Short mmCIF file of C-alpha atoms in Angstrom, two decimals:
data_model
loop_
_atom_site.label_atom_id
_atom_site.label_comp_id
_atom_site.label_asym_id
_atom_site.label_seq_id
_atom_site.Cartn_x
_atom_site.Cartn_y
_atom_site.Cartn_z
CA UNK M 146 66.25 107.75 84.69
CA UNK M 147 68.27 107.08 87.84
CA UNK M 148 72.03 106.95 88.34
CA UNK M 149 73.84 104.87 90.95
CA UNK M 150 76.94 106.62 92.27
CA UNK M 151 79.51 104.97 94.53
CA UNK M 152 83.00 105.58 95.85
CA UNK M 153 81.70 108.84 97.31
CA UNK M 154 83.57 110.18 100.34
CA UNK M 155 81.73 109.47 103.59
CA UNK M 156 81.80 113.21 104.27
CA UNK M 157 79.84 113.95 101.06
CA UNK M 158 76.50 115.68 101.51
CA UNK M 159 73.38 115.73 99.33
CA UNK M 160 74.38 119.23 98.35
CA UNK M 161 77.91 118.11 97.31
CA UNK M 162 76.46 115.36 95.12
CA UNK M 163 73.84 117.66 93.63
CA UNK M 164 76.51 120.26 92.86
CA UNK M 165 78.59 117.64 91.04
CA UNK M 166 75.66 116.47 88.87
CA UNK M 167 73.80 119.79 88.39
CA UNK M 168 75.29 120.66 84.99
CA UNK M 169 74.55 117.18 83.64
CA UNK M 170 71.00 117.45 84.98
CA UNK M 171 70.58 120.90 83.40
CA UNK M 172 69.31 122.29 86.68
CA UNK M 173 70.59 124.05 89.77
CA UNK M 174 72.24 122.12 92.57
CA UNK M 175 69.51 123.37 94.90
CA UNK M 176 66.77 121.86 92.70
CA UNK M 177 68.67 118.61 92.14
CA UNK M 178 69.34 118.04 95.86
CA UNK M 179 65.77 116.78 96.30
CA UNK M 180 66.55 114.05 93.74
CA UNK M 181 69.61 112.72 95.58
CA UNK M 182 69.03 109.66 97.76
CA UNK M 183 71.98 108.76 99.95
CA UNK M 184 72.40 105.17 101.10
CA UNK M 185 72.86 104.79 104.84
CA UNK M 186 74.35 101.96 106.87
CA UNK M 187 73.65 102.03 110.59
CA UNK M 188 72.41 105.59 110.19
CA UNK M 189 75.59 106.85 108.53
CA UNK M 190 76.30 107.62 104.88
CA UNK M 191 77.72 104.52 103.18
CA UNK M 192 79.44 106.23 100.24
CA UNK M 193 76.76 105.43 97.65
CA UNK M 194 73.79 107.38 96.35
CA UNK M 195 71.07 107.43 93.73
CA UNK M 196 70.55 110.55 91.64
CA UNK M 197 67.25 110.86 89.77
CA UNK M 198 67.67 112.61 86.42
CA UNK M 199 64.73 114.14 84.53
CA UNK M 200 65.14 112.06 81.36
CA UNK M 201 67.40 109.67 79.45
CA UNK M 202 69.37 112.50 77.84
CA UNK M 203 70.32 113.93 81.23
CA UNK M 204 71.03 110.44 82.52
CA UNK M 205 73.48 109.93 79.65
CA UNK M 206 75.13 113.26 80.51
CA UNK M 207 75.42 112.07 84.12
CA UNK M 208 77.08 108.84 83.01
CA UNK M 209 79.86 110.93 81.49
CA UNK M 210 80.83 111.82 85.07
CA UNK M 211 81.99 108.24 85.67
CA UNK M 212 85.54 108.37 87.05
CA UNK M 213 85.26 112.13 87.60
CA UNK M 214 86.54 113.68 90.80
CA UNK M 215 84.01 115.09 93.24
CA UNK M 216 85.07 117.91 95.55
CA UNK M 217 83.13 117.93 98.80
CA UNK M 218 82.46 120.93 100.99
CA UNK M 219 84.67 119.19 103.60
CA UNK M 220 87.60 119.60 101.18
CA UNK M 221 87.82 115.88 100.41
CA UNK M 222 88.27 114.93 96.75
CA UNK M 223 87.58 111.49 95.35
CA UNK M 224 87.12 109.74 92.00
CA UNK M 225 83.59 108.32 91.74
CA UNK M 226 81.83 105.59 89.79
CA UNK M 227 78.57 106.39 88.00
CA UNK M 228 76.29 103.67 86.60
CA UNK M 229 72.67 103.34 85.50
CA UNK M 230 70.44 102.10 88.32
CA UNK M 231 67.85 99.57 87.18
CA UNK M 232 65.20 97.51 88.90
CA UNK M 233 66.05 93.98 89.96
CA UNK M 234 63.27 92.71 87.70
CA UNK M 235 64.99 94.07 84.63
CA UNK M 236 68.14 92.07 85.36
CA UNK M 237 66.30 89.04 86.71
CA UNK M 238 67.90 89.03 90.16
CA UNK M 239 64.57 88.53 91.91
CA UNK M 240 64.76 90.95 94.85
CA UNK M 241 61.51 92.86 94.82
CA UNK M 242 61.62 96.58 95.34
CA UNK M 243 65.40 96.88 95.68
CA UNK M 244 67.36 98.88 93.13
CA UNK M 245 70.31 97.24 91.47
CA UNK M 246 73.48 98.36 89.83
CA UNK M 247 73.83 97.88 86.11
CA UNK M 248 77.25 97.86 84.63
CA UNK M 249 77.82 99.68 81.38
CA UNK M 250 77.76 96.21 79.85
CA UNK M 251 74.57 94.19 79.32
CA UNK M 252 73.41 92.39 82.48
CA UNK M 253 75.15 89.20 81.39
CA UNK M 254 78.78 88.87 82.40
CA UNK M 255 81.32 90.31 80.04
CA UNK M 256 84.53 88.45 79.41
CA UNK M 257 86.20 90.99 81.70
CA UNK M 258 83.85 90.33 84.62
CA UNK M 259 84.79 88.20 87.59
CA UNK M 260 83.06 84.85 87.31
CA UNK M 261 80.61 83.80 90.02
CA UNK M 262 82.93 81.08 91.28
CA UNK M 263 85.87 83.50 91.33
CA UNK M 264 83.85 86.03 93.35
CA UNK M 265 82.77 83.21 95.67
CA UNK M 266 86.45 82.29 96.14
CA UNK M 267 87.40 85.92 96.87
CA UNK M 268 84.59 86.20 99.42
CA UNK M 269 85.49 82.86 101.02
CA UNK M 270 89.07 84.06 101.52
CA UNK M 271 87.85 87.38 102.98
CA UNK M 272 85.52 85.50 105.35
CA UNK M 273 88.32 83.11 106.36
CA UNK M 274 90.54 86.10 107.19
CA UNK M 275 87.70 87.59 109.23
CA UNK M 276 87.52 90.65 106.97
CA UNK M 277 83.80 90.19 106.23
CA UNK M 278 80.95 88.04 107.48
CA UNK M 279 78.67 86.03 105.24
CA UNK M 280 75.78 88.50 105.52
CA UNK M 281 77.91 91.52 104.56
CA UNK M 282 77.51 90.98 100.81
CA UNK M 283 73.94 90.84 99.47
CA UNK M 284 72.64 89.87 96.02
CA UNK M 285 72.96 93.42 94.67
CA UNK M 286 76.61 93.47 95.66
CA UNK M 287 77.15 90.05 94.05
CA UNK M 288 75.63 91.30 90.76
CA UNK M 289 78.05 94.21 90.88
CA UNK M 290 81.08 92.07 91.82
CA UNK M 291 80.38 89.69 88.95
CA UNK M 292 80.05 92.55 86.45
CA UNK M 293 83.43 94.17 87.06
CA UNK M 294 87.01 93.06 86.41
CA UNK M 295 88.50 90.86 89.16
CA UNK M 296 90.80 93.62 90.46
CA UNK M 297 87.81 95.94 90.91
CA UNK M 298 85.91 93.15 92.67
CA UNK M 299 88.88 92.63 95.01
CA UNK M 300 88.96 96.35 95.86
CA UNK M 301 85.20 96.39 96.42
CA UNK M 302 85.43 93.45 98.81
CA UNK M 303 88.08 95.40 100.69
CA UNK M 304 85.68 98.34 100.92
CA UNK M 305 82.92 96.04 102.19
CA UNK M 306 85.35 94.87 104.86
CA UNK M 307 86.14 98.47 105.85
CA UNK M 308 82.42 99.28 106.05
CA UNK M 309 81.74 96.15 108.10
CA UNK M 310 84.55 97.15 110.47
CA UNK M 311 83.15 100.65 110.77
CA UNK M 312 86.18 102.06 108.98
CA UNK M 313 86.58 103.21 105.43
CA UNK M 314 87.86 106.74 105.72
CA UNK M 315 87.43 109.63 103.31
CA UNK M 316 90.25 109.47 100.94
#
């Protein structure tokens, strides 16, 4: 029962994330820290992590932290997104071994999600502006972009651009 957490400050540590999810996991932050896997890009924290919960009940408790504000030991506060992490096979995306992000909706697009062609258009404009390069957005990111409202997809593309540029500050 794994959670995918994003929008984390780049200054967040395993311990900060574990502290935020410890009550939901019904364990101490120290014990939960071993279950936090931080995603790195070029050796630096990319603002996303996986948190392994002991069972479905604790996973559901963790999902209640969606849109909660994490306070990091650095003093940075930020509202985070929390979703269920599922295997690519279970959503049919076809990337072996790579975890995927599941929206709170079923894997099919909701009426609120950005359509594939709309996401393609957004990415094409970002590429034309030089904000991102074609390889900056992988299939997992596309699944996510197509599962969220267009304004969220637009913001996420902006964050991809900041990551690609080596920017994307803590705030």
